[in-house]
CSV table of C-alpha atoms and ligand atoms in Angstrom, one decimal:
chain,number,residue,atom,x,y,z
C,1,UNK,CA,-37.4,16.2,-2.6
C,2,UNK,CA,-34.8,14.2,-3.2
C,3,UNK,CA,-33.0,11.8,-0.4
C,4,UNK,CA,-29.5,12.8,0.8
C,5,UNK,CA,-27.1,9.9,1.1
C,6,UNK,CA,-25.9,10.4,4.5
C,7,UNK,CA,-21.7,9.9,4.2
C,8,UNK,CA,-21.5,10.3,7.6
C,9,UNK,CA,-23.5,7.2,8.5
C,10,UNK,CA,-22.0,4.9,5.9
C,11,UNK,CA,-18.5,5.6,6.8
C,12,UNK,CA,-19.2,4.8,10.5
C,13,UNK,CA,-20.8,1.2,9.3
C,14,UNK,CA,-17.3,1.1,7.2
C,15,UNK,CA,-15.3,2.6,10.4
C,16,UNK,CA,-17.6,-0.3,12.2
C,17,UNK,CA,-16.2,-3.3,9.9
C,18,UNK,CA,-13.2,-2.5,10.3
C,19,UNK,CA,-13.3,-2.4,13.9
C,20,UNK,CA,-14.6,-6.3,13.7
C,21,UNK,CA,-11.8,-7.1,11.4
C,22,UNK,CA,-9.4,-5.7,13.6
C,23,UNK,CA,-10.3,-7.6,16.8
C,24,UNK,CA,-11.1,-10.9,15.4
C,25,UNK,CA,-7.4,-10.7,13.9
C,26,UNK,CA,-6.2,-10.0,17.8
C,27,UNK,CA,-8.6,-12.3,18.9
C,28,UNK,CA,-6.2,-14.9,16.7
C,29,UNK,CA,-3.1,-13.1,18.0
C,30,UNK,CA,-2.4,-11.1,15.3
C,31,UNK,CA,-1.4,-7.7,15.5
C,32,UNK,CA,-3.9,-4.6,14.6
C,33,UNK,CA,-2.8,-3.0,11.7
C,34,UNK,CA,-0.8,0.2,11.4
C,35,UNK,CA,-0.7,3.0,9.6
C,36,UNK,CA,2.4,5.6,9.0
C,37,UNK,CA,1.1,9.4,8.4
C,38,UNK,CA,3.9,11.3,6.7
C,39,UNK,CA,3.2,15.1,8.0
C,40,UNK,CA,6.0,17.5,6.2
C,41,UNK,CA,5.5,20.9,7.8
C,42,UNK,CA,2.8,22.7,9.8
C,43,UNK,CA,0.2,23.0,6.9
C,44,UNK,CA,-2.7,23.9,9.2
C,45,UNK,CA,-5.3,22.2,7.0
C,46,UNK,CA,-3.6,19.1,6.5
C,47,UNK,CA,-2.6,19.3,10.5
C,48,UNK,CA,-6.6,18.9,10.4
C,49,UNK,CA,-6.4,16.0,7.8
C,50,UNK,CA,-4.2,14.2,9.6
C,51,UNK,CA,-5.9,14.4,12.9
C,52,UNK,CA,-9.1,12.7,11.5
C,53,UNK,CA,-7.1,10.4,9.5
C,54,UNK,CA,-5.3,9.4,13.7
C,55,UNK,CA,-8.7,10.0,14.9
C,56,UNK,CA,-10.4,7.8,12.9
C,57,UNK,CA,-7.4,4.8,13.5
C,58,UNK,CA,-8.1,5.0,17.3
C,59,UNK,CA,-11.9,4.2,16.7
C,60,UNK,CA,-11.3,1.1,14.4
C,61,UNK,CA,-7.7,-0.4,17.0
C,62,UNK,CA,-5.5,0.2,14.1
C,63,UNK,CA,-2.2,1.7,15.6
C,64,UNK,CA,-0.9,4.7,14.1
C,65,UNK,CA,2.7,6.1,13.9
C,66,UNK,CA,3.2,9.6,12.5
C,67,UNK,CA,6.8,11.0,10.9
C,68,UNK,CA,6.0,15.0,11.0
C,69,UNK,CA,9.6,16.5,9.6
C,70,UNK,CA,10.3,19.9,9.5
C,71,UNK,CA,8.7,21.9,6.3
C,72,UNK,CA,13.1,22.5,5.2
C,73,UNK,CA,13.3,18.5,4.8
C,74,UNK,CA,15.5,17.9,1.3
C,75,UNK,CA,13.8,15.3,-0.9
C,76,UNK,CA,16.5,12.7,-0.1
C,77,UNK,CA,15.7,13.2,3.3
C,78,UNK,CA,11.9,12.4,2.9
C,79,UNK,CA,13.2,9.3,0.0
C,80,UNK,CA,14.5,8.3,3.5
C,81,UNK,CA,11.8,8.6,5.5
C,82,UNK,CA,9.9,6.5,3.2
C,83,UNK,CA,12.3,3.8,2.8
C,84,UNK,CA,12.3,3.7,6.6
C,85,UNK,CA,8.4,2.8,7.0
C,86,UNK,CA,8.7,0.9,3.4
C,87,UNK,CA,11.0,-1.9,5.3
C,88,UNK,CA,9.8,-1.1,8.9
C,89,UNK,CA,8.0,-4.7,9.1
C,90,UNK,CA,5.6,-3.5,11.7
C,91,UNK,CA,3.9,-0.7,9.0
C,92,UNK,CA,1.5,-1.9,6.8
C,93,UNK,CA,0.2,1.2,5.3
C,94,UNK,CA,2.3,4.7,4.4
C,95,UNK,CA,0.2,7.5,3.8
C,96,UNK,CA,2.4,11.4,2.4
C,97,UNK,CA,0.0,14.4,3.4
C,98,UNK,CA,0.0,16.3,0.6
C,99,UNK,CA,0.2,19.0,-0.5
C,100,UNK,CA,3.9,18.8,0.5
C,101,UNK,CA,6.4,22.2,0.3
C,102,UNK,CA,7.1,23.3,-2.7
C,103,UNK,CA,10.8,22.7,-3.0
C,104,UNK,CA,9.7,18.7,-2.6
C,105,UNK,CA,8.2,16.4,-5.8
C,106,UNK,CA,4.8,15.4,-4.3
C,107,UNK,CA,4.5,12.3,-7.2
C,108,UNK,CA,8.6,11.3,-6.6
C,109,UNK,CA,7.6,11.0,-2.9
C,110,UNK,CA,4.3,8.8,-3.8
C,111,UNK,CA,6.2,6.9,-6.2
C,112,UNK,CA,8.4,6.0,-3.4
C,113,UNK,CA,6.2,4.7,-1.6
C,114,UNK,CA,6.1,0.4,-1.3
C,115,UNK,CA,2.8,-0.7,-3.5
C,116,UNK,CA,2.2,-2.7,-0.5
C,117,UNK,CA,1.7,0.0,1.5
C,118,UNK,CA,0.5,2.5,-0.6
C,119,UNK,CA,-2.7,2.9,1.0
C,120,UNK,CA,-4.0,6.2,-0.8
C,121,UNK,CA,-3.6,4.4,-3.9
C,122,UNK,CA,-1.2,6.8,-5.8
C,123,UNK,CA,1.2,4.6,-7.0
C,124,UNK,CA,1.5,4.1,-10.7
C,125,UNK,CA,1.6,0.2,-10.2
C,126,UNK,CA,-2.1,0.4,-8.4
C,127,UNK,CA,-3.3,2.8,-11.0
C,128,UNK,CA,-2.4,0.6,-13.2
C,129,UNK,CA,-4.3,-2.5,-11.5
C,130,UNK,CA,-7.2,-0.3,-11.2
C,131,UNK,CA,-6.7,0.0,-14.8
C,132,UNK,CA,-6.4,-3.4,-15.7
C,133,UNK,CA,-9.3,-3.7,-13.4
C,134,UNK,CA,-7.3,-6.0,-10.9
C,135,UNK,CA,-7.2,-6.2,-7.5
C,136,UNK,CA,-5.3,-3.9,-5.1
C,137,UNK,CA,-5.3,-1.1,-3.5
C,138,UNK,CA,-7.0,1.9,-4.8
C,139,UNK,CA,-7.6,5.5,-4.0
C,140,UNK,CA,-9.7,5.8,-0.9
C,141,UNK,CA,-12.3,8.7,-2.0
C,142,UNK,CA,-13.6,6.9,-5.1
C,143,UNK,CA,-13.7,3.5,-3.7
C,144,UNK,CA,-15.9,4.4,-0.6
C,145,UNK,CA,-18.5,6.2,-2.6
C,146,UNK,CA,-18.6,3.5,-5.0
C,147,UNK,CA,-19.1,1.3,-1.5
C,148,UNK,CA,-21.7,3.6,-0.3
C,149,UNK,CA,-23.7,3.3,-3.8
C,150,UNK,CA,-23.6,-0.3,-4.1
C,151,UNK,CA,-25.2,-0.6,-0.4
C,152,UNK,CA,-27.7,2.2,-1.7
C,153,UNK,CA,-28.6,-0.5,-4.6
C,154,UNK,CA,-28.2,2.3,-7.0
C,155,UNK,CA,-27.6,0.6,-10.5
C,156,UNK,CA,-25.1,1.3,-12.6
C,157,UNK,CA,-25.1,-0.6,-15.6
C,158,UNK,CA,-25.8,0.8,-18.4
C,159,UNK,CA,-26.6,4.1,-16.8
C,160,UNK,CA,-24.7,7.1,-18.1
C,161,UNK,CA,-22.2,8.6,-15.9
C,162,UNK,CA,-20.7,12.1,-15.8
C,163,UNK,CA,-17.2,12.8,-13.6
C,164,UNK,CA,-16.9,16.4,-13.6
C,165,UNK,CA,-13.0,16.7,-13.3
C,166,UNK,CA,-9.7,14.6,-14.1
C,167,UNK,CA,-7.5,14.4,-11.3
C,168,UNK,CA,-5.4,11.5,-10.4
C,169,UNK,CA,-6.9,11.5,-6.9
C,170,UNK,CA,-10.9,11.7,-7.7
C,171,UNK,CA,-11.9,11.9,-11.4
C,172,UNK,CA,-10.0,9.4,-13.3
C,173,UNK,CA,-10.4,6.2,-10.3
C,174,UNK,CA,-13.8,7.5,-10.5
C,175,UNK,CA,-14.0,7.3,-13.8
C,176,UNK,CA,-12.5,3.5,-14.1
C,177,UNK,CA,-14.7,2.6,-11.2
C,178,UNK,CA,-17.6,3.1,-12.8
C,179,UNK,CA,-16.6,1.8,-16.2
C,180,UNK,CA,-15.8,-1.1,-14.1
C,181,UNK,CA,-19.4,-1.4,-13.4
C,182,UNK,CA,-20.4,-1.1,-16.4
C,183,UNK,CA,-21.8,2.7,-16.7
C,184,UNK,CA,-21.6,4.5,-19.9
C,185,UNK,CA,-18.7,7.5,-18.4
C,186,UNK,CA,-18.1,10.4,-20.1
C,187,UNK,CA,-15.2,12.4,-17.8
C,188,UNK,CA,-15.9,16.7,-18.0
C,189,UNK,CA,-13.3,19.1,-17.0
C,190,UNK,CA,-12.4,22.4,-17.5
C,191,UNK,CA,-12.0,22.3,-21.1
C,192,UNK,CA,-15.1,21.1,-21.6
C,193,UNK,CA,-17.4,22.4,-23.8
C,194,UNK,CA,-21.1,23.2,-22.9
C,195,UNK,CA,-20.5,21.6,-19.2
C,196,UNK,CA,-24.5,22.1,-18.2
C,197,UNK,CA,-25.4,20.2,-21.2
C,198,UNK,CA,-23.1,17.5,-20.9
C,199,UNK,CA,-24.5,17.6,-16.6
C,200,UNK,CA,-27.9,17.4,-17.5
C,201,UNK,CA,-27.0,13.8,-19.5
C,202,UNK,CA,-26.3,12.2,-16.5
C,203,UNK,CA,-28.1,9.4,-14.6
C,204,UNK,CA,-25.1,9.3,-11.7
C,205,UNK,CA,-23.4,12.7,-11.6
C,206,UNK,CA,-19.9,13.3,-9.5
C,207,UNK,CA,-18.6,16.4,-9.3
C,208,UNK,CA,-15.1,16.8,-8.0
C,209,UNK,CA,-13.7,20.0,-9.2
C,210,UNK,CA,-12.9,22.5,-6.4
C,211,UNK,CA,-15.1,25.2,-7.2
C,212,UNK,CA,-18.0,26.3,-4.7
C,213,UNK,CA,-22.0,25.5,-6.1
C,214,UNK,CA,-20.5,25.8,-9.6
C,215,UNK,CA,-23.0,23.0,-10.2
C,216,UNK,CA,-26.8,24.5,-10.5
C,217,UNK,CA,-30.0,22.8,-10.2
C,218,UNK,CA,-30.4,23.3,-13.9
C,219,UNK,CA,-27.2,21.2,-14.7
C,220,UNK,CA,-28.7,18.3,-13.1
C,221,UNK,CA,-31.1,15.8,-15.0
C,222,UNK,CA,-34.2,15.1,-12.8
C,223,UNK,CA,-33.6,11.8,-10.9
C,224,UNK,CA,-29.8,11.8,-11.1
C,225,UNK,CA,-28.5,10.8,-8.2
C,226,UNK,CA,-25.3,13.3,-7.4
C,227,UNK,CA,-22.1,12.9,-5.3
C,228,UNK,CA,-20.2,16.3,-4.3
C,229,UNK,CA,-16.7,15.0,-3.7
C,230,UNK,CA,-15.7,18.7,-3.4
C,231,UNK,CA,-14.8,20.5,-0.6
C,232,UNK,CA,-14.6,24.7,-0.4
C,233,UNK,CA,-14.7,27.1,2.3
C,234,UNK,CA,-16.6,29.9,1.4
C,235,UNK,CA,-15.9,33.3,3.2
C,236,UNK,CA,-17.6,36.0,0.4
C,237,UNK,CA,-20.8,36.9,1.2
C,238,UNK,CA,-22.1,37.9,-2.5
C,239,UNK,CA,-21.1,34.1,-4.1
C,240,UNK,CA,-23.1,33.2,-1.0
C,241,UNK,CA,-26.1,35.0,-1.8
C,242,UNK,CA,-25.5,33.3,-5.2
C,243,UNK,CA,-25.3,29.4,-4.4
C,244,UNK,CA,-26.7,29.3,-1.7
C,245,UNK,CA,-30.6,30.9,-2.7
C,246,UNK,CA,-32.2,27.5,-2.0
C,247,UNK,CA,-30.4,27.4,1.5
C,248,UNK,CA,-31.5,29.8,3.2
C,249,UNK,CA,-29.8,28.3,6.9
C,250,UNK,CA,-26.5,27.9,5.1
C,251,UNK,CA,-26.4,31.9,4.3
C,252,UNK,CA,-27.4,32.9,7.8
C,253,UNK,CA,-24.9,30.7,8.9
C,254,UNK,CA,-22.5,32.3,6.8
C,255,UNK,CA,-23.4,35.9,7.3
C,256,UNK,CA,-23.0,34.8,11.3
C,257,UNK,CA,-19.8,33.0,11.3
C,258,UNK,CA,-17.8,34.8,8.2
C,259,UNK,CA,-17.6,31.3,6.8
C,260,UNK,CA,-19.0,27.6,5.5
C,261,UNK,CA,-17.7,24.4,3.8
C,262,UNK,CA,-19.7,24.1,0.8
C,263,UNK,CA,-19.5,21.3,-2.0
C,264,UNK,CA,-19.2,22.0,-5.8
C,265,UNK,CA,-22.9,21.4,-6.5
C,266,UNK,CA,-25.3,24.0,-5.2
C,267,UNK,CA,-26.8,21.1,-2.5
C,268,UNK,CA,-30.4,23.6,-2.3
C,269,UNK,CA,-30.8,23.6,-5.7
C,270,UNK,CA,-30.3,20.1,-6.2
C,271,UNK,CA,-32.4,18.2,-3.7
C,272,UNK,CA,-35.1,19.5,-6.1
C,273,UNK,CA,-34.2,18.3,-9.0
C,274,UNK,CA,-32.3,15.2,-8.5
C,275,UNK,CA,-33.5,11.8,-6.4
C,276,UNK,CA,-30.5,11.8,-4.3
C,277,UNK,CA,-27.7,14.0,-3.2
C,278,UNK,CA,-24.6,13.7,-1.0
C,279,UNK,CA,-24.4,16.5,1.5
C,280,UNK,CA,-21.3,18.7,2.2
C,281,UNK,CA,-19.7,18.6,5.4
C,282,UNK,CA,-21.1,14.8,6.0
C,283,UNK,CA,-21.2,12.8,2.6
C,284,UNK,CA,-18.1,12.0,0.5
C,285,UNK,CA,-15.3,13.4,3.3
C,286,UNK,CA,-16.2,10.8,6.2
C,287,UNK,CA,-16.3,7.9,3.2
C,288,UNK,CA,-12.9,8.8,2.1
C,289,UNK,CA,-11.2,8.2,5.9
C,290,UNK,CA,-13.0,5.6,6.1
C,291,UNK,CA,-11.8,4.2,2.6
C,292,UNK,CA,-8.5,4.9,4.1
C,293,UNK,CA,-9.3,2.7,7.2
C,294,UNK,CA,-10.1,0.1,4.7
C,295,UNK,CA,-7.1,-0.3,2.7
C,296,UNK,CA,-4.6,0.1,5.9
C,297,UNK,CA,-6.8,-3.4,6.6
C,298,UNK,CA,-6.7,-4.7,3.5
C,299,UNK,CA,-2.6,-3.9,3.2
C,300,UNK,CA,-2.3,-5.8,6.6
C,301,UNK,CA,-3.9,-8.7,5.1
C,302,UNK,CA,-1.5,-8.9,2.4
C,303,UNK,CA,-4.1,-8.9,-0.3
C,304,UNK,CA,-2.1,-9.2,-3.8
C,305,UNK,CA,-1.0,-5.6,-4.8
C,306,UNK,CA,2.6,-5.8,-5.4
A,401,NAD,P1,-7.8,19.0,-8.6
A,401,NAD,O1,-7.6,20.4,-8.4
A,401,NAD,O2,-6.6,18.1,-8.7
A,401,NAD,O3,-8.6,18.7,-9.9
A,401,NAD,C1,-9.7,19.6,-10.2
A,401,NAD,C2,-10.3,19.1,-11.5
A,401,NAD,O4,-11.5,19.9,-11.8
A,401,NAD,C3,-9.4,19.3,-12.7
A,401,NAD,O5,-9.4,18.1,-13.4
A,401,NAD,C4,-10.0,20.4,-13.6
A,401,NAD,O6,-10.0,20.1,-14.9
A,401,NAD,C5,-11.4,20.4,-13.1
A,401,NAD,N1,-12.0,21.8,-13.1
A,401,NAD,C6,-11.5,22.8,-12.4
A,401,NAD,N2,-12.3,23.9,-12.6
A,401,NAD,C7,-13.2,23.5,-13.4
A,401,NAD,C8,-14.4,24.2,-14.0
A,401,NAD,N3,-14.6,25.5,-13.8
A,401,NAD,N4,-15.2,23.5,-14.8
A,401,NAD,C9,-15.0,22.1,-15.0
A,401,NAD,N5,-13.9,21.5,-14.5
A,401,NAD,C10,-13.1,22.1,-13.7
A,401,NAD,O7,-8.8,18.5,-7.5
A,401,NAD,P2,-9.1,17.1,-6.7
A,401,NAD,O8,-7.9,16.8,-5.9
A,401,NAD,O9,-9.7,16.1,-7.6
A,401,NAD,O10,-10.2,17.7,-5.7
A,401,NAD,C11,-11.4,18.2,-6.2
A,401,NAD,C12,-12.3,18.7,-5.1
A,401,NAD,O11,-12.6,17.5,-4.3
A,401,NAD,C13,-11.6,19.7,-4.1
A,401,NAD,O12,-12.6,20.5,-3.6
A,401,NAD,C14,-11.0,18.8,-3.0
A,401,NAD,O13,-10.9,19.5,-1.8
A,401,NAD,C15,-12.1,17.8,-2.9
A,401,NAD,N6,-11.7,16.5,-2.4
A,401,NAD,C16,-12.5,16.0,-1.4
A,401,NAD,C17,-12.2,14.8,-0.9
A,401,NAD,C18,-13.1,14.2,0.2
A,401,NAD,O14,-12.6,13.4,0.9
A,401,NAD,N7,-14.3,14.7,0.2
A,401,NAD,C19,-11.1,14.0,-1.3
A,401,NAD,C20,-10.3,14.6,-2.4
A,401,NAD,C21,-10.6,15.8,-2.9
């Protein structure tokens, strides 16, 4: 059975550091950190988001502020929303829920955004530090795994690595990162041809695709250790029946409740096979708000990004 690397923990030691960082700076007289949340509209998800995002500010003494205009806001509107927290000299980090209406340009908006402050990372300039493999600040769901594997002692070097999807957000950072650590990467997506077989290659496998227990047990090489970045809510009983074979509680739940949150890897199937496994609700999610936490700190501290 393999051992699941519990998320939840991890990001409350991160959530915990933080928390230390934040009063020793007040303990000097310096003020806590704080973040902006941009919320455009009444998304109900991201209302969630950006609740745990507040919630998890409050735990750690960094302030928050939030800006929540109306979903009709024109893009020159938001531009000045943005400029607003950019030269407000008591923000530190600016963070655009996304996904944003579609009359607005999600990346325009990012773009917008001081490098400074860009505390999800999105900004072409800290891309391109991450590419460069430079310091600043970089997305926060890649860069707390990597966090959370480091303190695991997993090695990486020379190990071969397999990102299952490409997106800005997850795959590529994830990609770099572990490049950066010298893992042999190969990046799969939805072009990709023979996906198990490229799978079962890998020594660290992360899937971030979007697509519920797409991942089977017999994609996964025996003692790969696998992070399910994804997130799904599955309401249909038969794909249940399906992914969920090896989880027997997960289906009952379910059947009972009309729905679960599932990851992209089928999370029965692969505590067999690999040696360990992120769970989903409780692994990658907490890391990433935690990461979040993280860089609002490390953009208060005026570490070189910009
Ligand atoms: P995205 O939609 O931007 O990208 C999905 C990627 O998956 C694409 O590159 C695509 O090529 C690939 N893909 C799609 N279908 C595929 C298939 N059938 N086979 C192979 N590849 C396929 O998604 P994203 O923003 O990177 O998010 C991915 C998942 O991770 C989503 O479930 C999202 O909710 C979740 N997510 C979770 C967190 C977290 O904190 N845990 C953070 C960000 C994203």
């Amino acid at each position: 059975m393999a051992q699941i690397l519990d998320g939840k923990a991890y990001a409350d030691r991160m959530l915990e550091e933080v928390r230390l960082a934040v009063e020793a700076r007040e303990a000097k007289g310096l003020a806590a950190p704080c973040l902006a949340v941009v919320l455009v509209g009444e998304d109900p998800a991201s209302q969630v988001y950006v609740k745990g995002k507040v919630a998890a500010c409050a735990k750690t003494g960094i302030r928050s502020v939030e800006r929540r205009p109306a979903s009709d806001i024109s893009q020159s509107e938001l531009n000045q929303v943005i400029d607003d927290l950019n030269g407000d000299p008591n923000v530190d980090g600016i963070l655009v829920q996304l996904p944003l209406p579609r009359h607005l340009d999600a990346k325009a908006a990012l773009h917008r955004i001081s490098p400074a402050k860009d505390v999800d990372g999105f900004h072409p300039l800290n891309q391109g530090r991450l590419f460069e493999g430079l310091p600043g600040l970089r997305p926060c769901t890649p860069s707390a795994v990597m966090r959370m594997l480091k303190a695991h002692g997993l090695m990486m070097k020379g190990q071969r690595a397999v990102v299952l999807g490409r997106s800005e957000i997850v795959g590529k950072p994830m990609a770099l990162m572990l490049l950066e650590e010298h893992a042999t990467v190969t990046i799969a997506h939805s072009r990709t041809v023979d996906l198990p077989g490229v799978c079962r290659e890998a020594d660290i496998l992360v899937a971030a695709i979007g697509r519920p227990g797409l991942v089977e047990g017999s994609w996964i090489k025996p003692g790969a250790v696998v992070v399910d970045v994804g997130i799904n809510r599955v309401t249909d009983v038969s794909l249940g029946e399906r992914i969920f074979a090896a989880e027997p509680a997960k289906l009952a739940k379910l059947r009972e409740k009309g729905h679960v949150l599932c990851g992209d890897v089928r999370f029965g199937e692969a505590m067999q096979v690999a040696s360990a496994v992120t769970p989903v609700p409780g692994g990658v999610g907490p890391l990433t708000i935690a990461g979040l936490m993280m860089n609002t700190l490390e953009a208060c501290q005026g570490k070189p990004c910009d």
